[in-house]
Coordinates of C-alpha atoms and ligand atoms in Angstrom, one line a residue:
X1 CA -35.2 -11.4 -7.6
X2 CA -31.8 -11.8 -6.1
X3 CA -31.3 -14.9 -4.4
X4 CA -30.9 -15.2 -0.4
X5 CA -28.9 -16.5 1.5
X6 CA -31.1 -18.5 5.4
X7 CA -29.3 -18.5 8.6
X8 CA -30.7 -20.8 11.6
X9 CA -30.5 -19.2 15.0
X10 CA -31.7 -20.8 17.5
X11 CA -34.1 -22.7 15.4
X12 CA -35.7 -20.0 13.6
X13 CA -34.3 -19.5 10.1
X14 CA -33.5 -15.6 8.4
X15 CA -32.9 -14.4 4.8
X16 CA -30.3 -12.3 4.1
X17 CA -30.3 -11.1 -0.2
X18 CA -26.5 -11.9 -2.0
X19 CA -25.7 -9.6 -3.7
X20 CA -23.4 -10.7 -6.7
X21 CA -20.7 -8.3 -8.2
X22 CA -19.2 -7.8 -11.8
X23 CA -16.8 -10.1 -11.7
X24 CA -19.2 -13.0 -9.7
X25 CA -18.0 -12.3 -6.9
X26 CA -20.7 -13.4 -3.7
X27 CA -21.4 -11.7 -0.4
X28 CA -24.4 -12.1 1.6
X29 CA -25.7 -9.1 2.6
X30 CA -25.9 -8.7 7.0
X31 CA -26.8 -5.0 7.2
X32 CA -29.9 -6.1 8.7
X33 CA -28.5 -8.9 10.5
X34 CA -28.5 -7.6 14.0
X35 CA -31.3 -5.0 14.0
X36 CA -33.6 -8.7 12.3
X37 CA -31.8 -11.1 15.1
X38 CA -32.1 -9.6 18.1
X39 CA -28.7 -8.6 18.4
X40 CA -26.7 -11.2 16.6
X41 CA -23.4 -10.4 15.0
X42 CA -20.6 -11.9 13.0
X43 CA -17.1 -12.4 14.1
X44 CA -13.9 -12.3 11.9
X45 CA -10.4 -11.2 12.8
X46 CA -8.5 -9.6 10.4
X47 CA -11.3 -9.6 8.4
X48 CA -10.6 -12.2 6.6
X49 CA -14.3 -13.5 4.9
X50 CA -15.5 -10.1 5.5
X51 CA -16.0 -7.5 3.0
X52 CA -16.4 -3.8 3.5
X53 CA -17.8 -1.9 0.7
X54 CA -18.4 -2.4 -3.1
X55 CA -15.9 -1.2 -4.6
X56 CA -15.7 -0.3 -8.8
X57 CA -12.2 0.3 -8.7
X58 CA -9.5 -2.1 -8.6
X59 CA -10.6 -6.5 -8.7
X60 CA -8.0 -9.3 -7.7
X61 CA -9.0 -12.6 -7.8
X62 CA -6.1 -14.4 -5.2
X63 CA -6.5 -17.7 -6.6
X64 CA -6.2 -17.0 -10.1
X65 CA -3.4 -14.7 -9.4
X66 CA -5.0 -11.8 -11.7
X67 CA -4.8 -8.3 -10.6
X68 CA -6.8 -5.3 -12.6
X69 CA -7.1 -1.2 -12.1
X70 CA -10.6 -0.4 -13.2
X71 CA -10.4 -3.5 -15.9
X72 CA -6.9 -3.2 -17.0
X73 CA -4.6 -5.8 -16.2
X74 CA -1.9 -5.0 -14.6
X75 CA 0.0 -6.3 -17.1
X76 CA -0.9 -4.1 -19.6
X77 CA -0.6 -1.0 -17.7
X78 CA 2.2 -2.0 -16.7
X79 CA 3.8 -2.7 -20.5
X80 CA 2.0 0.5 -22.3
X81 CA 1.0 3.2 -19.3
X82 CA 2.5 5.5 -17.4
X83 CA 2.0 6.1 -14.2
X84 CA 0.5 9.6 -13.8
X85 CA -1.8 8.1 -16.5
X86 CA -2.8 5.2 -13.4
X87 CA -2.8 7.4 -11.2
X88 CA -5.9 9.5 -13.4
X89 CA -7.4 5.7 -14.3
X90 CA -7.5 4.9 -10.5
X91 CA -9.0 8.2 -9.5
X92 CA -11.5 9.0 -12.2
X93 CA -12.7 5.5 -13.7
X94 CA -11.2 6.1 -17.1
X95 CA -8.0 6.5 -19.0
X96 CA -6.8 10.7 -19.9
X97 CA -7.5 11.5 -23.4
X98 CA -4.9 13.8 -24.2
X99 CA -6.2 17.2 -23.3
X100 CA -7.6 15.5 -19.8
X101 CA -3.3 13.7 -19.0
X102 CA -2.0 17.5 -19.8
X103 CA -4.5 18.9 -18.0
X104 CA -4.0 17.0 -14.6
X105 CA -0.6 17.2 -15.1
X106 CA -0.4 20.8 -15.1
X107 CA -3.4 21.4 -11.7
X108 CA -0.6 18.7 -10.1
X109 CA 1.9 20.8 -10.6
X110 CA 0.7 24.1 -10.3
X111 CA 0.5 22.2 -6.1
X112 CA 3.8 21.2 -6.2
X113 CA 5.4 23.6 -4.1
X114 CA 5.5 23.0 0.6
X115 CA 5.4 25.9 2.9
X116 CA 8.6 27.1 3.8
X117 CA 7.8 26.0 7.6
X118 CA 6.7 22.5 6.8
X119 CA 11.1 22.8 6.6
X120 CA 10.9 23.4 10.2
X121 CA 9.4 20.3 10.8
X122 CA 11.8 18.7 8.3
X123 CA 14.3 20.3 10.6
X124 CA 12.6 19.8 14.1
X125 CA 13.5 15.3 13.2
X126 CA 16.6 13.2 14.3
X127 CA 18.4 12.1 11.2
X128 CA 17.8 8.8 12.5
X129 CA 14.1 9.0 12.3
X130 CA 12.3 6.6 10.5
X131 CA 11.0 8.4 7.1
X132 CA 7.8 6.9 7.0
X133 CA 7.0 8.2 10.6
X134 CA 8.9 11.6 9.0
X135 CA 6.6 11.2 6.5
X136 CA 3.1 10.6 8.4
X137 CA 3.7 13.8 10.5
X138 CA 4.8 15.7 7.5
X139 CA 1.5 15.0 5.4
X140 CA -0.6 15.0 8.3
X141 CA 0.8 18.7 9.4
X142 CA 0.0 19.8 5.1
X143 CA -3.3 19.9 6.6
X144 CA -2.6 23.1 9.2
X145 CA -0.9 25.1 5.7
X146 CA -4.3 23.3 3.7
X147 CA -7.5 23.7 5.4
X148 CA -9.7 24.3 2.5
X149 CA -8.6 20.8 1.9
X150 CA -10.5 19.4 4.8
X151 CA -14.0 20.0 4.5
X152 CA -14.2 18.6 1.0
X153 CA -17.7 17.3 0.1
X154 CA -18.2 18.4 -3.8
X155 CA -16.4 16.6 -6.4
X156 CA -15.0 20.6 -7.0
X157 CA -13.1 20.8 -4.1
X158 CA -12.1 17.3 -3.8
X159 CA -9.6 17.4 -7.4
X160 CA -8.3 20.5 -6.1
X161 CA -7.0 18.8 -2.4
X162 CA -6.4 15.6 -4.4
X163 CA -4.2 17.5 -6.9
X164 CA -2.9 19.1 -3.7
X165 CA -1.4 16.5 -2.4
X166 CA -0.1 14.7 -6.0
X167 CA 1.8 18.3 -6.1
X168 CA 3.4 18.4 -2.6
X169 CA 3.5 14.2 -1.5
X170 CA 6.8 13.6 -3.8
X171 CA 8.2 16.9 -2.6
X172 CA 7.8 15.8 1.0
X173 CA 9.4 11.9 0.1
X174 CA 12.7 13.9 -1.8
X175 CA 12.9 16.2 1.7
X176 CA 12.5 13.5 4.0
X177 CA 15.0 11.0 1.6
X178 CA 17.8 14.1 1.6
X179 CA 16.9 15.1 5.8
X180 CA 18.9 12.0 5.5
X181 CA 21.7 13.0 3.6
X182 CA 22.8 15.8 5.1
X183 CA 21.5 17.7 1.4
X184 CA 19.5 20.9 0.9
X185 CA 15.5 20.1 0.3
X186 CA 14.9 22.4 -3.1
X187 CA 12.6 21.6 -5.5
X188 CA 12.1 19.7 -9.2
X189 CA 11.5 21.1 -12.7
X190 CA 7.8 22.2 -13.6
X191 CA 8.9 21.2 -16.9
X192 CA 9.9 17.3 -16.0
X193 CA 7.0 14.3 -16.4
X194 CA 5.7 13.4 -13.0
X195 CA 8.2 11.1 -12.1
X196 CA 11.4 11.9 -13.8
X197 CA 10.7 15.6 -10.6
X198 CA 10.6 12.7 -8.4
X199 CA 13.8 11.5 -9.3
X200 CA 15.7 14.1 -10.0
X201 CA 14.1 15.9 -6.8
X202 CA 15.7 13.1 -4.4
X203 CA 18.5 12.5 -6.8
X204 CA 19.7 15.9 -7.7
X205 CA 23.2 16.5 -6.2
X206 CA 24.3 20.9 -5.3
X207 CA 27.1 21.5 -7.2
X208 CA 26.1 19.5 -10.8
X209 CA 23.0 18.7 -12.9
X210 CA 21.1 15.3 -12.3
X211 CA 21.1 13.6 -15.7
X212 CA 17.8 11.5 -15.9
X213 CA 18.9 7.7 -16.4
X214 CA 16.1 6.2 -18.9
X215 CA 16.8 2.7 -17.2
X216 CA 16.2 3.9 -14.1
X217 CA 13.6 6.2 -14.7
X218 CA 11.4 3.1 -16.7
X219 CA 12.7 0.9 -13.8
X220 CA 10.7 3.3 -11.7
X221 CA 7.8 4.3 -13.3
X222 CA 6.4 0.3 -13.6
X223 CA 7.3 -0.2 -9.6
X224 CA 4.8 2.5 -8.5
X225 CA 2.3 1.6 -11.2
X226 CA 2.6 -2.2 -9.9
X227 CA 2.0 -0.3 -5.9
X228 CA -0.5 1.9 -7.0
X229 CA -3.7 0.1 -5.8
X230 CA -4.5 -3.5 -4.4
X231 CA -8.4 -3.4 -3.4
X232 CA -8.9 -3.6 1.0
X233 CA -5.6 -4.3 2.0
X234 CA -4.3 -2.9 5.8
X235 CA -3.2 1.1 4.8
X236 CA -6.4 1.4 2.3
X237 CA -8.8 -0.2 5.1
X238 CA -7.4 2.1 7.2
X239 CA -7.4 5.3 5.1
X240 CA -10.9 4.5 4.1
X241 CA -12.0 4.0 7.5
X242 CA -10.1 7.2 9.1
X243 CA -11.9 9.1 5.8
X244 CA -15.1 7.8 6.9
X245 CA -15.3 9.5 9.8
X246 CA -14.9 12.9 7.6
X247 CA -11.5 14.4 8.5
X248 CA -10.4 14.9 5.3
X249 CA -7.9 13.6 2.8
X250 CA -4.6 14.6 4.3
X251 CA -5.0 13.3 8.1
X252 CA -6.7 10.1 5.9
X253 CA -3.5 9.7 4.1
X254 CA -1.4 10.1 7.3
X255 CA -2.9 6.8 8.6
X256 CA -2.3 4.9 5.5
X257 CA 1.5 5.6 5.7
X258 CA 1.2 4.4 9.4
X259 CA -0.8 1.8 8.5
X260 CA 1.9 0.4 5.6
X261 CA 5.2 0.9 7.6
X262 CA 3.9 -2.3 9.2
X263 CA 6.9 -5.2 8.4
X264 CA 3.9 -7.4 7.6
X265 CA 2.8 -4.9 5.1
X266 CA 4.9 -2.8 2.6
X267 CA 7.7 -2.6 5.6
X268 CA 7.9 -6.1 4.5
X269 CA 10.2 -4.6 1.5
X270 CA 12.8 -3.3 3.6
X271 CA 12.6 -6.5 6.1
X272 CA 13.0 -8.4 2.8
X273 CA 16.4 -6.6 1.7
X274 CA 17.8 -7.1 5.8
X275 CA 16.9 -10.6 5.3
X276 CA 19.0 -11.3 3.0
X277 CA 21.7 -9.0 4.0
X278 CA 21.8 -10.8 6.7
X279 CA 21.6 -14.5 4.8
X280 CA 24.4 -13.1 2.6
X281 CA 26.6 -12.0 6.0
X282 CA 25.3 -15.5 7.0
X283 CA 27.2 -17.5 4.3
X284 CA 24.6 -17.6 2.3
X285 CA 23.2 -19.9 4.3
X286 CA 19.4 -19.8 3.0
X287 CA 18.8 -23.8 4.4
X288 CA 19.6 -22.1 8.4
X289 CA 17.1 -18.9 7.4
X290 CA 14.2 -21.6 5.7
X291 CA 14.3 -23.7 8.5
X292 CA 13.7 -20.7 10.9
X293 CA 10.8 -19.7 8.9
X294 CA 8.8 -23.4 9.4
X295 CA 10.1 -23.4 13.0
X296 CA 6.3 -22.0 14.3
X297 CA 8.5 -21.5 17.7
X298 CA 10.2 -19.0 15.7
X299 CA 8.8 -16.2 15.1
X300 CA 10.9 -15.3 12.1
X301 CA 9.2 -15.0 9.1
X302 CA 10.1 -15.5 4.9
X303 CA 9.8 -11.6 5.0
X304 CA 8.3 -11.1 0.7
X305 CA 6.5 -14.8 1.0
X306 CA 2.9 -15.0 1.5
X307 CA 0.2 -12.8 0.7
X308 CA -3.5 -12.6 2.0
X309 CA -5.4 -13.0 -0.8
X310 CA -3.3 -14.6 -3.4
X311 CA -2.5 -18.2 -3.1
X312 CA -1.2 -18.1 -6.5
X313 CA 1.9 -16.4 -7.8
X314 CA 1.3 -12.2 -6.9
X315 CA 1.3 -11.3 -10.5
X316 CA 3.4 -8.1 -9.9
X317 CA 6.3 -9.6 -8.1
X318 CA 6.3 -11.6 -11.2
X319 CA 6.7 -8.9 -13.1
X320 CA 8.5 -7.0 -10.4
X321 CA 11.2 -10.2 -10.9
X322 CA 11.8 -10.0 -14.5
X323 CA 12.5 -5.7 -13.8
X324 CA 15.2 -6.8 -11.6
X325 CA 16.9 -8.7 -14.3
X326 CA 16.9 -6.4 -16.5
X327 CA 17.7 -3.5 -14.9
X328 CA 20.7 -5.8 -13.4
X329 CA 22.0 -6.4 -16.2
X330 CA 21.2 -2.3 -18.1
X331 CA 23.0 -0.9 -15.3
X332 CA 25.5 -3.8 -15.5
X333 CA 25.4 -4.7 -11.6
X334 CA 26.3 -8.4 -9.7
X335 CA 23.9 -8.5 -7.3
X336 CA 24.4 -11.3 -4.7
X337 CA 21.8 -10.0 -2.7
X338 CA 19.7 -11.6 -6.3
X339 CA 21.4 -14.4 -6.8
X340 CA 20.3 -15.3 -3.3
X341 CA 16.6 -14.6 -3.2
X342 CA 16.6 -16.6 -6.4
X343 CA 17.8 -19.6 -4.9
X344 CA 15.3 -18.7 -1.5
X345 CA 12.4 -18.7 -3.6
X346 CA 13.4 -22.2 -5.6
X347 CA 14.0 -23.4 -2.6
X348 CA 10.8 -22.4 -1.1
X349 CA 8.7 -23.0 -3.9
X350 CA 9.6 -26.9 -3.6
X351 CA 9.3 -27.3 0.3
X352 CA 6.0 -28.8 1.3
X353 CA 5.8 -25.7 4.3
X354 CA 5.4 -23.1 1.8
X355 CA 3.6 -25.4 -0.4
X356 CA 0.6 -26.4 1.7
X357 CA 0.4 -23.1 3.2
X358 CA 0.5 -21.5 -0.5
X359 CA 3.4 -19.2 0.5
X360 CA 4.7 -17.6 -2.9
X361 CA 6.6 -14.1 -3.4
X362 CA 4.7 -11.1 -3.4
X363 CA 5.1 -7.6 -4.2
X364 CA 7.6 -7.0 -1.6
X365 CA 10.1 -9.8 -2.3
X366 CA 11.8 -8.5 -5.5
X367 CA 10.7 -5.1 -5.4
X368 CA 14.0 -3.6 -2.8
X369 CA 16.3 -5.7 -5.2
X370 CA 15.5 -2.9 -7.7
X371 CA 15.4 0.1 -5.1
X372 CA 18.9 -1.1 -3.8
X373 CA 20.4 -0.8 -7.8
X374 CA 18.6 2.5 -8.1
X375 CA 20.2 3.7 -5.3
X376 CA 17.7 3.8 -2.7
X377 CA 18.7 3.2 0.4
X378 CA 16.7 0.3 2.2
X379 CA 14.9 2.7 4.9
X380 CA 13.6 4.5 1.9
X381 CA 11.7 1.4 0.3
X382 CA 8.3 1.4 2.3
X383 CA 8.3 5.3 1.5
X384 CA 8.6 4.1 -2.3
X385 CA 5.9 2.0 -2.4
X386 CA 3.7 4.9 -0.3
X387 CA 4.7 6.8 -3.1
X388 CA 3.4 4.5 -5.7
X389 CA 0.2 3.5 -3.6
X390 CA -0.9 7.3 -3.8
X391 CA -3.1 7.6 -5.9
X392 CA -4.7 4.1 -4.7
X393 CA -5.7 5.7 -1.8
X394 CA -6.9 9.0 -2.9
X395 CA -9.6 7.0 -5.5
X396 CA -10.5 4.7 -2.5
X397 CA -11.3 7.6 -0.2
X398 CA -12.9 9.7 -3.0
X399 CA -15.4 6.9 -4.2
X400 CA -15.8 6.8 0.2
X401 CA -16.8 9.9 0.3
X402 CA -19.0 10.1 -3.1
X403 CA -20.9 6.9 -2.0
X404 CA -21.8 8.5 0.6
X405 CA -21.0 5.8 3.4
X406 CA -21.5 5.6 7.0
X407 CA -18.8 6.2 9.5
X408 CA -16.5 3.0 9.9
X409 CA -17.6 1.5 13.2
X410 CA -17.2 -2.8 13.6
X411 CA -19.0 -3.8 16.3
X412 CA -17.1 -6.3 19.3
X413 CA -17.8 -9.3 21.4
X414 CA -17.2 -8.6 24.9
X415 CA -15.1 -11.7 27.0
X416 CA -14.4 -9.6 29.8
X417 CA -15.8 -9.4 33.7
X418 CA -19.4 -9.0 34.0
X419 CA -21.0 -6.5 36.0
X420 CA -18.8 -6.5 40.1
X421 CA -19.2 -4.6 42.7
X422 CA -15.6 -1.8 43.9
X423 CA -13.8 -3.0 45.7
X424 CA -12.3 -0.1 48.7
X425 CA -8.3 -0.4 48.2
X426 CA -8.2 -1.7 51.5
X427 CA -10.1 -5.1 50.6
X428 CA -7.8 -5.6 47.2
Ligands
SDX501 C1 1.7 -6.8 1.5 O1 -3.1 -7.0 1.3 C2 -2.4 -6.6 1.0 O2 -3.1 -6.6 -0.7 C3 -1.5 -6.6 1.2 C4 -0.1 -5.9 -0.2 C5 -0.6 -4.1 -0.6 O3 -0.3 -4.2 -2.5 O4 -1.3 -3.9 -0.3 O5 -0.3 -7.1 -1.4 C6 1.1 -5.8 -0.1 O6 1.2 -6.6 2.6 C7 2.3 -8.1 1.0 C8 2.9 -9.3 2.7 C9 4.0 -8.2 2.7 N1 4.4 -9.2 3.8 C10 5.4 -9.9 3.7 O7 6.0 -10.4 2.7 C11 5.2 -10.9 5.3 C12 6.0 -12.2 5.6 N2 4.2 -12.2 5.1 C13 3.8 -12.6 5.9 O8 3.6 -12.5 7.7 C14 2.2 -13.3 5.7 O9 1.9 -13.9 5.2 C15 1.0 -12.4 5.1 C16 0.8 -11.7 6.8 C17 1.6 -11.4 4.4 C18 -0.3 -12.7 5.2 O10 -0.5 -13.7 6.5 P1 -1.9 -14.4 6.8 O11 -2.9 -14.4 6.0 O12 -2.6 -13.7 7.9 O13 -1.7 -15.8 7.0 P2 -1.2 -16.4 8.3 O14 -0.7 -15.2 8.6 O15 -2.4 -16.5 9.0 O16 -0.3 -17.8 8.1 C19 -1.2 -18.6 7.7 C20 0.0 -20.1 7.9 C21 0.9 -20.1 9.5 O17 1.5 -20.9 9.6 P3 0.4 -22.2 10.4 O18 -0.2 -21.1 11.5 O19 -0.7 -23.1 9.7 O20 1.8 -23.2 10.4 O21 1.3 -19.8 6.8 C22 2.3 -18.9 8.0 C23 1.8 -19.0 9.0 O22 3.3 -18.9 9.8 N3 3.1 -18.1 7.3 C24 4.0 -18.0 6.9 C25 4.9 -16.9 6.2 N4 3.4 -16.3 6.3 C26 2.5 -17.1 6.2 N5 5.1 -18.6 7.9 C27 6.8 -18.5 7.0 N6 7.2 -17.5 6.6 C28 6.2 -16.8 5.4 N7 6.1 -15.4 5.1

């Protein structure tokens, strides 16, 4: 017999079942709240206390700084797995055998050409366009060139759509980058690994061979793993709710890219670098920016700090901070910006304002430093986040569709005008 929660409203008691997850998280199942209480609903701006679904993909514990994909710790996956393996794990639930991984990669490579007409869409954008806006448009445009990927009710059709987007998305990312830099839009090499091919498509110069730097390859593979999923964050929830209307995978992903673009979410990695560069230009005056971050009258926030769920260190930030040190040392890059970041972190971790609010560095605080060392321009940082998050969005969309979840449609509490008669313009 499951435990129950009791709610008393206007003197009447109501009972609701408690749901307990495999990590002993507890939720009150209020799916019958409105019908049993004569239309009473809950209100929770930003859904800080509200679960939107039951999911078996990612578990995180914000108090303990734990993050696991399908039960495997992020620490082990970042150290021992590669990005395509993690993508398979997130989407299908198990680490792949060698045969499964090879077939998955083969099926993806078979879909890694993009319709030539998409180049015309890329060409129509000004070089000044933000890459996230370009990428969201191109991803949605894929639907027009792959209409069979819309009505995907069978697992087989879903698999085909998933291989298409995993094959084509890195091309769109590379084209988005190359367009801004006046480079020819070309393809990579089907003989390369998934992440190697991404690097070659992005950085190959038309007049020379491209040599993979193992340090950069390893760093990018790790960064993509660390960004791959994060339960019901803003952009993933957007993908799930858009997908719940059965609009198809590519259009659902396009909504997630737009949500991730925001500076409070994935756009923070770009905002962190811009903040650190501003501090550097300001003579490294971190005190001034700490004061701004603590001033409630000042809209400035310390970008890369704080998190809706982690009220302890973001485990990804720890791994990325270590990787930043290693990559910069290996590349022989002495980066003033990294020194400023470390000084800022040191000050913030002992400042009462940040300590009281449990504001710690998050995944975005150090990632931009590595991207910069790899030669990726600041306005492409959030695109790299989207590249990493792609398998997570796919996994969450697939879970929602396979669970046949209903269309997402939250309620509201109306606080506007009550009924009033129309006034003719001469009486207003
Ligand atoms: C990501 O959800 C996910 O999982 C996201 C993500 C993922 O992998 O998908 O982890 C990726 O989006 C990481 C977050 C990246 N964003 C930033 O780094 C932007 C800076 N951070 C803040 O905007 C903020 O911390 C949020 C948006 C991340 C979280 O905001 P919350 O949980 O809604 O917290 P809040 O806005 O209610 O703030 C609580 C208090 C407030 O002060 P008081 O009103 O109590 O006085 O903390 C303050 C805030 O002003 N605060 C900050 C701050 N973050 C919160 N003050 C200064 N600098 C900050 N960064």
